[in-house]
XYZ file of C-alpha atoms in Angstrom:
494
model
C -8.578 -1.267 -3.635
C -5.181 -3.203 -4.707
C -4.310 -2.699 -8.170
C -3.138 -5.689 -9.729
C -2.800 -5.129 -13.786
C -1.598 -1.509 -15.643
C -3.149 -0.497 -18.472
C -1.313 -0.350 -21.224
C -1.408 3.287 -21.753
C -1.016 3.312 -17.592
C 2.330 1.984 -18.047
C 3.669 4.124 -21.425
C 2.363 7.005 -18.794
C 3.804 6.230 -16.029
C 7.159 5.525 -17.751
C 6.975 8.634 -19.786
C 6.193 9.966 -16.177
C 9.534 8.528 -14.688
C 11.472 10.418 -17.257
C 10.568 13.478 -17.398
C 11.085 13.014 -13.729
C 14.504 11.539 -13.903
C 15.559 13.847 -15.984
C 14.241 16.824 -12.945
C 16.542 15.493 -10.873
C 19.898 15.750 -12.974
C 18.251 19.271 -13.210
C 18.137 19.410 -9.198
C 21.473 17.421 -9.462
C 23.290 20.643 -11.858
C 21.710 23.040 -8.964
C 23.179 21.012 -6.139
C 26.867 21.621 -8.641
C 25.861 25.167 -8.716
C 26.104 25.294 -5.003
C 29.052 23.337 -3.964
C 31.380 25.467 -6.574
C 30.207 28.650 -5.612
C 31.633 31.470 -7.793
C 33.070 29.032 -10.177
C 31.883 28.325 -13.235
C 30.648 25.127 -13.330
C 30.767 24.213 -16.730
C 34.771 23.984 -16.051
C 34.359 22.104 -12.983
C 32.133 19.381 -15.767
C 35.241 19.270 -17.816
C 37.715 18.295 -15.242
C 35.242 15.771 -13.861
C 33.534 14.246 -16.931
C 33.941 10.293 -15.676
C 32.439 11.755 -12.057
C 29.668 13.839 -14.047
C 29.029 11.219 -16.134
C 28.845 8.289 -13.029
C 26.171 9.983 -11.335
C 24.286 10.349 -14.440
C 24.920 6.223 -15.194
C 24.387 5.338 -11.234
C 21.360 7.877 -10.463
C 19.197 6.341 -13.670
C 19.497 2.947 -12.909
C 18.014 3.744 -9.662
C 15.270 5.279 -11.366
C 15.030 1.825 -13.141
C 14.927 0.380 -9.638
C 12.555 2.235 -8.136
C 9.643 1.738 -11.196
C 10.738 -1.958 -11.209
C 9.978 -2.065 -7.611
C 6.867 -0.095 -7.831
C 5.614 -2.442 -10.639
C 5.804 -5.349 -8.604
C 4.957 -3.788 -5.216
C 2.552 -1.821 -5.999
C 0.742 -0.743 -9.560
C -1.548 1.812 -8.217
C 1.292 4.530 -7.694
C 2.247 3.773 -11.162
C -1.690 4.384 -12.146
C -1.317 7.936 -10.502
C 0.873 10.177 -12.273
C 0.701 12.834 -9.518
C 2.191 10.122 -6.859
C 5.231 9.163 -9.272
C 5.828 13.438 -9.070
C 4.954 13.681 -5.254
C 8.370 11.067 -4.938
C 10.543 12.291 -7.128
C 9.211 15.973 -5.427
C 9.852 15.006 -2.082
C 13.242 13.427 -3.414
C 14.584 17.447 -4.973
C 13.034 19.076 -1.960
C 15.474 16.784 0.546
C 18.702 16.659 -1.997
C 18.609 20.141 -2.236
C 17.835 20.653 1.601
C 20.936 18.553 2.304
C 23.150 20.275 0.460
C 21.990 23.704 1.794
C 22.592 22.597 5.417
C 26.395 20.682 4.554
C 27.367 24.107 2.785
C 26.823 26.537 4.809
C 26.281 24.805 7.936
C 27.995 21.532 8.118
C 28.120 18.018 7.142
C 26.966 16.655 10.211
C 23.658 18.541 10.733
C 22.324 17.662 7.206
C 18.496 16.920 7.419
C 19.175 13.567 6.285
C 15.840 12.201 8.216
C 13.724 14.572 6.803
C 13.137 11.907 3.594
C 12.166 9.153 5.858
C 10.023 11.241 7.768
C 7.858 12.593 4.831
C 8.096 9.490 2.766
C 6.330 7.614 6.342
C 3.447 10.035 5.913
C 2.498 9.686 1.771
C 3.653 5.883 1.419
C 3.107 2.536 3.368
C 5.976 1.514 5.913
C 7.589 -0.412 3.184
C 8.091 1.374 0.240
C 8.729 4.518 2.393
C 12.313 2.068 3.886
C 12.505 1.449 0.690
C 12.502 4.830 -0.613
C 14.698 5.894 2.050
C 17.689 3.752 1.083
C 17.435 5.170 -2.763
C 17.438 8.574 -1.349
C 20.069 8.093 0.307
C 22.856 5.794 -2.105
C 21.325 8.991 -4.772
C 22.764 11.138 -2.253
C 25.601 8.740 -1.327
C 26.703 8.537 -5.157
C 26.868 12.334 -5.342
C 29.019 13.439 -2.636
C 31.544 10.303 -3.226
C 31.658 11.246 -6.777
C 31.639 15.078 -7.103
C 31.504 16.589 -3.848
C 33.877 13.929 -2.053
C 37.851 15.530 -1.432
C 39.034 12.824 -3.823
C 37.474 14.968 -6.629
C 38.986 18.014 -6.254
C 41.068 18.222 -3.063
C 42.412 21.881 -2.976
C 39.448 24.433 -4.611
C 38.842 27.416 -3.058
C 35.459 27.989 -1.409
C 34.864 24.454 -2.033
C 34.669 22.137 1.429
C 34.456 18.522 0.297
C 32.770 16.275 2.466
C 35.593 13.526 3.802
C 35.058 9.727 3.188
C 33.882 9.006 6.411
C 30.822 12.582 6.757
C 29.784 10.163 2.805
C 29.660 6.976 4.999
C 28.099 8.454 8.426
C 25.669 10.447 6.007
C 24.122 7.092 4.342
C 24.704 5.071 7.592
C 22.321 7.732 9.455
C 19.579 8.326 6.958
C 18.988 4.403 6.746
C 19.263 3.510 10.400
C 17.939 6.738 11.730
C 15.248 7.223 8.622
C 13.427 3.349 9.346
C 13.887 3.766 12.974
C 11.723 7.638 12.345
C 9.487 5.576 9.782
C 8.458 2.860 12.746
C 7.940 5.759 15.045
C 6.026 8.008 13.091
C 3.313 5.620 12.400
C 1.923 5.794 15.466
C 2.176 9.397 16.428
C -1.195 11.500 16.088
C -0.498 14.719 16.904
C 2.126 17.349 14.944
C 3.564 17.742 18.625
C 4.368 14.436 18.565
C 6.817 14.819 15.848
C 8.899 16.866 18.296
C 8.835 13.414 20.633
C 10.737 11.712 17.958
C 12.965 14.180 17.109
C 14.532 13.460 20.891
C 14.312 9.593 20.140
C 16.205 10.057 17.080
C 18.592 12.231 18.329
C 20.406 9.525 19.953
C 21.144 6.723 17.869
C 22.053 9.686 14.846
C 24.397 11.303 17.657
C 26.229 7.898 18.345
C 26.521 6.983 14.804
C 28.038 11.016 13.809
C 30.583 10.273 16.998
C 31.925 6.560 16.054
C 31.995 7.482 12.965
C 33.884 10.459 13.322
C 36.784 9.665 16.027
C 39.178 9.621 13.926
C 38.729 13.253 13.328
C 38.828 14.178 16.937
C 42.468 14.718 17.610
C 43.353 13.871 20.726
C 40.153 13.071 21.920
C 39.684 17.103 21.564
C 36.614 17.058 23.910
C 35.177 20.432 22.291
C 35.742 18.557 18.400
C 33.479 15.539 19.948
C 30.784 18.110 21.348
C 30.940 19.869 17.655
C 29.867 16.153 16.524
C 26.341 15.797 19.079
C 25.326 19.638 18.497
C 25.673 19.379 15.031
C 23.751 15.930 15.159
C 21.411 17.739 17.845
C 21.013 19.575 14.204
C 20.110 17.224 11.834
C 17.035 15.980 13.978
C 16.264 19.410 14.514
C 16.374 20.473 11.165
C 14.277 17.792 9.931
C 11.549 17.459 11.990
C 10.831 21.139 11.069
C 11.216 21.087 7.797
C 8.738 18.613 8.132
C 6.129 19.951 10.323
C 6.761 23.174 7.707
C 7.106 21.098 4.248
C 4.294 18.630 5.389
C 0.728 20.745 5.337
C 2.364 22.023 1.445
C 2.691 18.619 0.263
C -1.173 17.685 2.037
C -2.306 20.940 -0.350
C -0.210 20.358 -3.456
C -0.988 16.575 -3.719
C -4.031 15.756 -2.046
C -2.647 13.587 0.770
C -4.393 11.898 3.342
C -2.073 12.127 6.462
C -3.401 11.240 10.124
C -3.273 15.122 10.523
C -5.400 16.578 8.257
C -8.351 13.806 8.700
C -7.973 14.553 12.284
C -8.138 18.134 11.144
C -11.095 17.169 8.956
C -13.088 15.837 11.414
C -12.341 18.163 13.875
C -15.872 20.371 15.349
C -13.943 23.468 13.048
C -14.380 21.748 9.793
C -17.112 23.924 7.979
C -19.616 21.349 7.147
C -19.301 19.000 10.283
C -19.917 22.777 11.703
C -22.713 22.868 9.200
C -24.234 19.642 9.738
C -24.169 20.307 13.990
C -25.748 23.427 13.404
C -28.131 22.703 10.602
C -28.910 18.452 10.466
C -27.492 17.475 14.455
C -29.565 13.756 14.071
C -27.269 13.267 11.144
C -24.282 14.430 12.741
C -24.885 12.141 15.371
C -25.927 9.879 13.459
C -22.140 10.179 11.921
C -20.695 10.514 14.627
C -21.575 6.863 15.388
C -21.147 5.539 12.253
C -17.170 6.651 12.025
C -16.651 4.721 15.669
C -18.079 1.721 13.899
C -16.142 2.517 10.509
C -12.936 3.262 12.240
C -12.847 -0.291 15.249
C -14.092 -2.119 11.589
C -11.197 -0.744 9.472
C -8.686 -1.247 12.227
C -9.838 -5.092 12.861
C -9.724 -5.776 8.951
C -6.246 -3.906 8.832
C -7.917 -0.952 6.932
C -6.934 3.291 7.332
C -9.059 3.665 10.160
C -8.434 7.166 10.556
C -8.536 6.962 6.476
C -12.581 5.072 7.273
C -12.987 7.308 9.990
C -12.822 10.513 7.915
C -14.326 9.119 5.396
C -17.409 7.790 7.658
C -17.702 11.824 8.835
C -18.675 12.609 5.141
C -20.829 10.634 4.441
C -23.903 12.407 5.041
C -23.200 15.540 4.037
C -25.932 15.903 1.113
C -28.388 15.765 3.827
C -27.786 18.906 4.049
C -29.443 20.342 0.999
C -33.139 19.016 2.875
C -31.945 17.679 6.451
C -35.989 17.917 7.813
C -36.846 15.404 4.917
C -35.115 12.885 6.860
C -36.180 11.018 10.054
C -32.877 11.863 12.387
C -34.086 15.140 11.839
C -37.881 15.207 11.783
C -39.675 15.903 15.007
C -42.816 14.452 15.285
C -44.161 14.988 12.334
C -43.598 13.419 8.635
C -43.276 15.346 5.779
C -42.900 12.533 3.864
C -46.727 11.957 4.304
C -47.665 14.980 2.097
C -45.292 13.518 -1.399
C -45.709 10.848 -3.194
C -43.869 7.768 -3.090
C -41.867 8.759 -6.126
C -40.922 12.559 -4.928
C -39.649 10.983 -1.348
C -37.251 8.387 -3.504
C -35.662 11.761 -5.593
C -34.982 13.251 -2.187
C -33.906 10.456 -0.456
C -31.410 9.109 -2.973
C -30.334 13.055 -4.105
C -28.404 12.853 -0.651
C -25.624 10.497 -2.106
C -25.132 12.702 -5.371
C -25.481 16.127 -3.193
C -23.484 14.671 -0.577
C -20.072 14.356 -3.041
C -21.082 17.581 -5.093
C -20.738 19.835 -1.680
C -17.279 17.136 -1.112
C -16.053 19.222 -4.436
C -17.097 22.411 -4.062
C -15.566 22.123 -0.626
C -12.245 21.160 -2.249
C -11.910 18.022 0.268
C -10.412 14.802 -1.331
C -11.766 12.777 -3.731
C -12.125 9.823 -1.840
C -14.776 11.169 1.005
C -16.947 11.828 -3.007
C -16.892 8.293 -3.980
C -18.070 7.059 -0.437
C -20.540 9.245 -0.664
C -22.202 7.819 -3.423
C -20.789 4.398 -3.178
C -22.661 4.255 0.639
C -25.854 2.702 -0.267
C -24.867 1.122 -3.698
C -27.876 -0.151 -5.914
C -29.941 -0.288 -3.228
C -33.589 -0.232 -3.080
C -35.911 2.334 -1.144
C -37.944 0.022 0.563
C -40.112 1.737 2.647
C -40.966 3.846 0.032
C -40.951 0.875 -2.938
C -43.542 -0.849 -0.366
C -45.592 2.283 0.100
C -45.594 2.744 -3.592
C -46.806 -0.431 -3.735
C -49.587 -0.309 -2.035
C -50.956 2.323 -4.499
C -50.225 0.489 -7.337
C -52.228 -2.210 -9.568
C -49.690 -3.831 -10.870
C -45.546 -4.383 -10.084
C -43.309 -1.766 -10.112
C -39.264 -1.397 -11.319
C -37.934 -1.668 -8.149
C -34.806 0.349 -9.599
C -37.165 3.389 -10.187
C -37.121 3.124 -6.333
C -33.716 2.680 -5.754
C -30.112 4.344 -5.505
C -28.720 4.715 -9.039
C -24.994 3.912 -7.073
C -22.314 2.638 -8.106
C -21.273 0.288 -5.227
C -19.062 -0.011 -3.138
C -15.647 -0.027 -5.052
C -13.056 -0.067 -1.942
C -13.633 -2.189 1.384
C -14.008 1.168 2.994
C -16.946 1.712 1.264
C -18.308 -1.757 2.283
C -17.630 -0.625 5.675
C -19.217 2.405 5.894
C -22.267 0.614 4.201
C -22.973 -1.582 6.506
C -22.014 0.871 9.666
C -24.165 3.168 8.287
C -27.326 1.021 7.935
C -26.491 -0.941 10.850
C -26.560 2.308 12.975
C -29.992 3.363 11.350
C -31.820 -0.114 12.368
C -30.865 -0.447 15.809
C -32.258 2.822 16.574
C -35.815 0.968 15.251
C -34.664 -2.002 18.092
C -37.212 -1.364 21.363
C -34.727 -3.730 22.530
C -31.268 -3.831 22.026
C -29.878 -7.292 23.494
C -26.094 -8.572 21.701
C -27.995 -11.696 20.361
C -30.658 -8.808 18.285
C -28.068 -6.784 17.469
C -26.508 -9.924 16.085
C -30.008 -11.256 14.475
C -29.966 -7.419 12.802
C -26.476 -7.172 11.271
C -26.229 -10.251 9.985
C -29.136 -9.901 7.480
C -28.308 -6.256 6.451
C -25.039 -8.010 6.087
C -26.781 -10.795 3.783
C -28.934 -9.009 1.906
C -26.203 -6.210 0.880
C -24.418 -9.858 -0.057
C -27.914 -11.649 -2.258
C -28.162 -8.058 -3.876
C -24.694 -8.538 -5.129
C -22.958 -5.054 -3.234
C -19.507 -6.121 -3.107
C -18.727 -7.386 -5.930
C -16.884 -4.447 -7.023
C -14.458 -4.210 -3.662
C -12.082 -7.177 -3.115
C -13.745 -7.094 0.406
C -13.649 -11.130 1.904
C -16.402 -13.442 2.965
C -13.874 -13.813 6.079
C -13.161 -10.244 6.849
C -17.368 -9.653 6.206
C -17.839 -11.670 9.162
C -15.612 -9.971 11.260
C -16.714 -6.737 10.215
C -20.157 -8.025 11.166
C -18.863 -9.173 14.560
C -16.898 -5.398 15.014
C -20.118 -4.153 14.586
C -22.483 -5.923 16.406
C -19.944 -5.795 19.567
C -20.024 -1.665 19.196
C -23.309 -1.250 18.865
C -24.236 -3.361 22.179
C -21.721 -0.906 23.208
C -22.875 2.474 22.169
C -27.405 1.079 23.084
C -26.932 -1.035 25.819
C -29.534 -1.488 28.234
C -29.883 0.541 31.208
C -31.544 -0.249 35.131
C -34.531 1.990 34.771
C -34.978 4.497 36.806
C -37.750 4.628 40.090
C -40.902 6.669 39.159
C -40.090 9.458 42.460
C -39.997 12.950 43.025
C -38.675 14.545 46.137
C -38.654 17.674 47.116
C -35.953 19.868 49.287
C -36.856 19.331 53.099
C -38.212 22.717 54.910
C-alpha cells in the first residue's frame, strides 16, 4: 500500500535516523582517509587539508538532505521504516569502503563501481535505485576529488592519488554501467544470471575507461591499453562477486525479499512447503494453484508477481495444525459431522492465526504472516453459519461465525483473497465452462465488495475487474474440460 502521509512522530524519527546515518557516513570517510594516508598521521593530513575536509563534510551533508527530500516526495514508505534508511546507508558505507580498498591496493580502474547499482536494484524500485546510484557516485567523486586526488598532496610517500581523468571516468562508469545494470537485473531470476550481467556490463565499462584514459596511454602502448581493459574486467568481476556474497547477508539482516530469496522460500526444500506436501497434500495442491493465480493477477495490475506467488504458497500453512479438518485433505468422511457448528468454526478460522504464528516461528517474512491473517478478512464461514441456523430457533450473530480479520491492507492480500476463494469454489463446479467460472468468480468478488473487504487497501474497481478476468482465464486453463475416454478393456493378444 502506498504511504501518502507521515505522522509527526515518523517524520521526527526519520530525520533523527538520517542524522545518525550521516554521522556514521562521516566516520566511514574518516576510515577511508586512514586507508589512503596509510602510515602518515591522519590528523596531520586533516590539518594540511582542512579546507578540503570541510568541503567534503558540507557536500556530503547536502547530498544526505537531498536523499531525504527525494524519499519524502517520492516514497514516504521508506522514511516510515527506520530499518530501510539504515539499510540504504549501510549499502553506501560498504560500497565506498570496498571502492577505496580496491583503489588503494589494486587499481583505480578495478574499483567495484557497479556493486552499488546492482545491490540497490534488489532492494529499491528502479527509479529509486537509479537516483541512489547517482548520489553514491557523487559521494565517491567528492571524496576522490577533494581528499584523494593528485591536486591535494601530489608528492607523499605511500600515497597514490587519483588523476582527474580517473575520478571522472569512475563517475561516468558508475552512472552509465550502473543504470544499464539496474535495467538488466530486473529481468534476472537466478543468481547465475548475475554472471551474465557482469559480462554485458564489461563492454560499456571497458569502452568508457579506454576512451577516458587514452591520454595516459603513451605512444599507443598496447600493454597499457590491455591493463585498462583487464582492470575494467576486474571492476565487473569484483562487483558481481561482492554482490553475490553480500546480498544473502543483507537479505537476512534487513529481511529483504529479493526474487532470489522468494524463489528459495517457495522451493520444495523450504521447511514449511515440505511439511505441507507431507502432512497436507490437498492444501499444498490448493496453494500451488492459488500461487499461479496470484502471480498472474499481480503481473496484470503491475504488482510484484514473485512476492504474490511466494505469499500465496504460505497463505494456508495454518492448516498444518489440523490438516484432516479441512475438506481438501479429507477422504470420504467429514469429521465435522461429529462436531457442533461453533466448534467447527473455531477450528476453521483458527488456521489464519495459526498460519501467522508458524510463519513467525520459522522466521519467515512478516508480509507472509500478514497475508495469512488477512486472506479471509472478516468473512462469515457460511457453511457452518447455515448449519447453525438450522439447529437454532432464533437469529444468530453472524460475527460469531466469521473470521476475525483484519481485512486485506495490500493489493496482493486482496488478490490472494479472491484467488483463494475462486480456486476452492471452482473445484466444486460439476461443469467448468468459461461462462460458469466467470459467473462464479464475479459473484465472489461482488460479495467481498458488498461485505467491505477491500476498504483498507487501495485496489481500484478497474484493478478488481482485471483480477477477475485474469482469475477466470487462469482457472479455465487449469480446470479445462477433457474428452471422455471410451470404456474399453484391452488385453494383450496371445
